[in-house]
Amino acid sequence: MALILTEEQEMLQDSAAGFLAENAPVSSFRMVRDNKPEDGFCRKLWNQMAEMGWAGIIVEEEFGGSEFGYVGAGVLAEQMGKNLTASPFFSTAVLGATAIQRYGTAEQKAQYLGAISDGSKIFALAVDEGPHHNPNQIAFTAEASGNGYVLSGAKSFVADGHVADKMIIAARTSGETNDENGITLFLVDADAPEISRQKTPMIDSRNAADIVVDGLEVTGDDIIGKLDGGFTALEGILSAGRAVLAAEMSGSSQQAFEATTEYLKEREQFGKKIGSFQGLQHRAAHLATEIEMMKSAVLKSLQLLDDDFESAGPTCAMAKAKTGMTAQLTTKEAIQMHGGIGVTDEYDIGLYFKRVHLAQQMFGDAGFHADRLAKRSGY
């Protein structure tokens, strides 16, 4: 498939760009950062997104979604990245919708996909238990008890976990802590009394949560995917998240680069526009080529999710790794080429820098994915 958007996808891109420029520009993100609302985002904006079909972007039409696929989700995420838009789109419309639509039972699909599509339910994925991403290192326990299970353990950095209505928890039902086998995914009510949630403000002014679960009783009906075989489902959900998160970082990188090139054209030093200095031209040209390669990697991963979901994992990992490196380079260079003012709050560059440096770590940074792919290739 050609690495270009279809006419419909381009229309979605234009629509999203116009809507976010009017309703959720960077200035709106600054208001969220400064006012620190409890949710960490604007509920009114999220409801507007849901009305436009964004919350159900990958959900099938029979469940109230717009069924625009992962390329469509990536198109929206890219525009959100350009505007630093804070919303539960990633945790709910991508992670939650993927989990239920790809691996949920017929009953789970009927009960929750409509609620995702209309924006009435916020989902969160609880997987990591330490400071670094490691999805097969699960110590969180699900002990058999009667006809069900009892969940106990802790999870960290759960995106939108502080406001989620439903939570998907990766727990160990058998095996050792580092085994891929023996992991099971459970769908639980996030406000259950056995769950305590502590909001954790991040450096990018978004919010996550640390959660502790103490003796939560669940049944087999709460399982997503297969008992003891949840790692396959977890990897599928994470692959979708990695590709869409890469699309968001791509948007942030593009916007930071655009702002930097505009600054190079305007700023004067020694009586000349600094964009005329060959050293800065070389650095800008390098960034331009890296950004184009990044955009191709991201689009390919999203297309594969739509066309061959089960085999898209390695490409999604590659796209996440490439985008993380490029986004870091772009925002670092943007600060350097802006000079001292690049780190001041007067300019937006620092906001993009913070966001991409956190996003590139979520669900594995470049080092994580390079190491993992090498091990699976026998190195």
mmCIF file of N, CA, C and O in Angstrom, residues 130-164:
data_model
loop_
_atom_site.group_PDB
_atom_site.id
_atom_site.type_symbol
_atom_site.label_atom_id
_atom_site.label_comp_id
_atom_site.label_asym_id
_atom_site.label_seq_id
_atom_site.Cartn_x
_atom_site.Cartn_y
_atom_site.Cartn_z
ATOM 1 N N GLY A 130 6.604 -0.914 37.489
ATOM 2 C CA GLY A 130 7.851 -0.294 37.920
ATOM 3 C C GLY A 130 8.090 0.987 37.152
ATOM 4 O O GLY A 130 7.233 1.458 36.397
ATOM 5 N N PRO A 131 9.283 1.555 37.304
ATOM 6 C CA PRO A 131 9.578 2.837 36.642
ATOM 7 C C PRO A 131 9.774 2.722 35.138
ATOM 8 O O PRO A 131 9.733 3.731 34.433
ATOM 9 N N HIS A 132 9.980 1.501 34.635
ATOM 10 C CA HIS A 132 10.210 1.308 33.204
ATOM 11 C C HIS A 132 9.217 0.303 32.640
ATOM 12 O O HIS A 132 8.751 -0.600 33.329
ATOM 13 N N HIS A 133 8.910 0.461 31.356
ATOM 14 C CA HIS A 133 7.953 -0.401 30.685
ATOM 15 C C HIS A 133 8.503 -1.810 30.546
ATOM 16 O O HIS A 133 9.609 -2.019 30.033
ATOM 17 N N ASN A 134 7.737 -2.795 30.999
ATOM 18 C CA ASN A 134 8.130 -4.193 30.878
ATOM 19 C C ASN A 134 6.867 -5.046 30.980
ATOM 20 O O ASN A 134 6.505 -5.514 32.056
ATOM 21 N N PRO A 135 6.155 -5.230 29.871
ATOM 22 C CA PRO A 135 4.809 -5.810 29.922
ATOM 23 C C PRO A 135 4.723 -7.264 30.338
ATOM 24 O O PRO A 135 3.653 -7.717 30.739
ATOM 25 N N ASN A 136 5.820 -8.014 30.233
ATOM 26 C CA ASN A 136 5.737 -9.404 30.673
ATOM 27 C C ASN A 136 6.193 -9.591 32.115
ATOM 28 O O ASN A 136 6.094 -10.684 32.666
ATOM 29 N N GLN A 137 6.665 -8.517 32.752
ATOM 30 C CA GLN A 137 7.059 -8.603 34.162
ATOM 31 C C GLN A 137 5.850 -8.200 35.020
ATOM 32 O O GLN A 137 5.709 -7.064 35.427
ATOM 33 N N ILE A 138 5.005 -9.171 35.266
ATOM 34 C CA ILE A 138 3.754 -8.948 35.991
ATOM 35 C C ILE A 138 3.782 -9.739 37.297
ATOM 36 O O ILE A 138 3.788 -10.977 37.303
ATOM 37 N N ALA A 139 3.784 -9.010 38.410
ATOM 38 C CA ALA A 139 3.700 -9.639 39.729
ATOM 39 C C ALA A 139 2.303 -9.495 40.327
ATOM 40 O O ALA A 139 1.967 -10.170 41.301
ATOM 41 N N PHE A 140 1.512 -8.603 39.768
ATOM 42 C CA PHE A 140 0.124 -8.387 40.205
ATOM 43 C C PHE A 140 -0.618 -9.726 40.117
ATOM 44 O O PHE A 140 -0.634 -10.374 39.073
ATOM 45 N N THR A 141 -1.255 -10.147 41.191
ATOM 46 C CA THR A 141 -1.789 -11.503 41.263
ATOM 47 C C THR A 141 -3.303 -11.551 41.069
ATOM 48 O O THR A 141 -4.040 -10.640 41.447
ATOM 49 N N ALA A 142 -3.734 -12.644 40.476
ATOM 50 C CA ALA A 142 -5.153 -12.988 40.376
ATOM 51 C C ALA A 142 -5.268 -14.431 40.855
ATOM 52 O O ALA A 142 -5.008 -15.373 40.103
ATOM 53 N N GLU A 143 -5.635 -14.601 42.103
ATOM 54 C CA GLU A 143 -5.703 -15.929 42.708
ATOM 55 C C GLU A 143 -7.103 -16.502 42.563
ATOM 56 O O GLU A 143 -8.099 -15.820 42.828
ATOM 57 N N ALA A 144 -7.161 -17.773 42.137
ATOM 58 C CA ALA A 144 -8.446 -18.446 41.991
ATOM 59 C C ALA A 144 -9.161 -18.510 43.328
ATOM 60 O O ALA A 144 -8.554 -18.826 44.372
ATOM 61 N N SER A 145 -10.455 -18.224 43.300
ATOM 62 C CA SER A 145 -11.258 -18.232 44.520
ATOM 63 C C SER A 145 -12.689 -18.570 44.145
ATOM 64 O O SER A 145 -13.392 -17.749 43.546
ATOM 65 N N GLY A 146 -13.122 -19.790 44.479
ATOM 66 C CA GLY A 146 -14.460 -20.212 44.112
ATOM 67 C C GLY A 146 -14.632 -20.237 42.609
ATOM 68 O O GLY A 146 -13.863 -20.869 41.886
ATOM 69 N N ASN A 147 -15.621 -19.509 42.105
ATOM 70 C CA ASN A 147 -15.862 -19.445 40.668
ATOM 71 C C ASN A 147 -15.184 -18.253 40.007
ATOM 72 O O ASN A 147 -15.440 -17.958 38.834
ATOM 73 N N GLY A 148 -14.359 -17.552 40.773
ATOM 74 C CA GLY A 148 -13.733 -16.361 40.220
ATOM 75 C C GLY A 148 -12.292 -16.208 40.671
ATOM 76 O O GLY A 148 -11.576 -17.192 40.902
ATOM 77 N N TYR A 149 -11.876 -14.954 40.819
ATOM 78 C CA TYR A 149 -10.501 -14.632 41.170
ATOM 79 C C TYR A 149 -10.490 -13.446 42.135
ATOM 80 O O TYR A 149 -11.429 -12.657 42.192
ATOM 81 N N VAL A 150 -9.390 -13.339 42.873
ATOM 82 C CA VAL A 150 -9.187 -12.205 43.760
ATOM 83 C C VAL A 150 -7.930 -11.481 43.296
ATOM 84 O O VAL A 150 -6.842 -12.065 43.239
ATOM 85 N N LEU A 151 -8.090 -10.199 42.932
ATOM 86 C CA LEU A 151 -6.985 -9.405 42.410
ATOM 87 C C LEU A 151 -6.318 -8.606 43.513
ATOM 88 O O LEU A 151 -6.987 -7.964 44.325
ATOM 89 N N SER A 152 -4.979 -8.616 43.496
ATOM 90 C CA SER A 152 -4.208 -7.835 44.464
ATOM 91 C C SER A 152 -2.887 -7.431 43.829
ATOM 92 O O SER A 152 -2.261 -8.211 43.100
ATOM 93 N N GLY A 153 -2.460 -6.213 44.115
ATOM 94 C CA GLY A 153 -1.188 -5.732 43.603
ATOM 95 C C GLY A 153 -1.224 -4.244 43.316
ATOM 96 O O GLY A 153 -2.173 -3.547 43.684
ATOM 97 N N ALA A 154 -0.163 -3.775 42.659
ATOM 98 C CA ALA A 154 -0.039 -2.343 42.377
ATOM 99 C C ALA A 154 0.391 -2.127 40.928
ATOM 100 O O ALA A 154 1.108 -2.954 40.343
ATOM 101 N N LYS A 155 -0.058 -1.018 40.356
ATOM 102 C CA LYS A 155 0.313 -0.608 39.011
ATOM 103 C C LYS A 155 0.727 0.864 39.039
ATOM 104 O O LYS A 155 0.222 1.641 39.858
ATOM 105 N N SER A 156 1.624 1.228 38.142
ATOM 106 C CA SER A 156 2.120 2.607 38.117
ATOM 107 C C SER A 156 1.921 3.238 36.745
ATOM 108 O O SER A 156 1.801 2.543 35.732
ATOM 109 N N PHE A 157 1.880 4.581 36.725
ATOM 110 C CA PHE A 157 1.783 5.362 35.488
ATOM 111 C C PHE A 157 0.634 4.900 34.591
ATOM 112 O O PHE A 157 0.820 4.655 33.400
ATOM 113 N N VAL A 158 -0.542 4.778 35.170
ATOM 114 C CA VAL A 158 -1.732 4.376 34.420
ATOM 115 C C VAL A 158 -2.352 5.627 33.806
ATOM 116 O O VAL A 158 -2.919 6.465 34.519
ATOM 117 N N ALA A 159 -2.240 5.779 32.490
ATOM 118 C CA ALA A 159 -2.744 6.972 31.814
ATOM 119 C C ALA A 159 -4.240 7.122 32.029
ATOM 120 O O ALA A 159 -5.009 6.193 31.768
ATOM 121 N N ASP A 160 -4.655 8.288 32.537
ATOM 122 C CA ASP A 160 -6.055 8.601 32.847
ATOM 123 C C ASP A 160 -6.656 7.657 33.876
ATOM 124 O O ASP A 160 -7.886 7.570 34.014
ATOM 125 N N GLY A 161 -5.801 6.992 34.624
ATOM 126 C CA GLY A 161 -6.300 6.074 35.647
ATOM 127 C C GLY A 161 -7.040 6.762 36.769
ATOM 128 O O GLY A 161 -7.877 6.152 37.438
ATOM 129 N N HIS A 162 -6.768 8.043 36.975
ATOM 130 C CA HIS A 162 -7.415 8.771 38.075
ATOM 131 C C HIS A 162 -8.866 9.113 37.773
ATOM 132 O O HIS A 162 -9.642 9.390 38.689
ATOM 133 N N VAL A 163 -9.269 9.105 36.493
ATOM 134 C CA VAL A 163 -10.639 9.459 36.125
ATOM 135 C C VAL A 163 -11.355 8.333 35.391
ATOM 136 O O VAL A 163 -12.509 8.497 34.992
ATOM 137 N N ALA A 164 -10.716 7.199 35.206
ATOM 138 C CA ALA A 164 -11.296 6.106 34.435
ATOM 139 C C ALA A 164 -12.535 5.537 35.124
ATOM 140 O O ALA A 164 -12.609 5.450 36.351
#
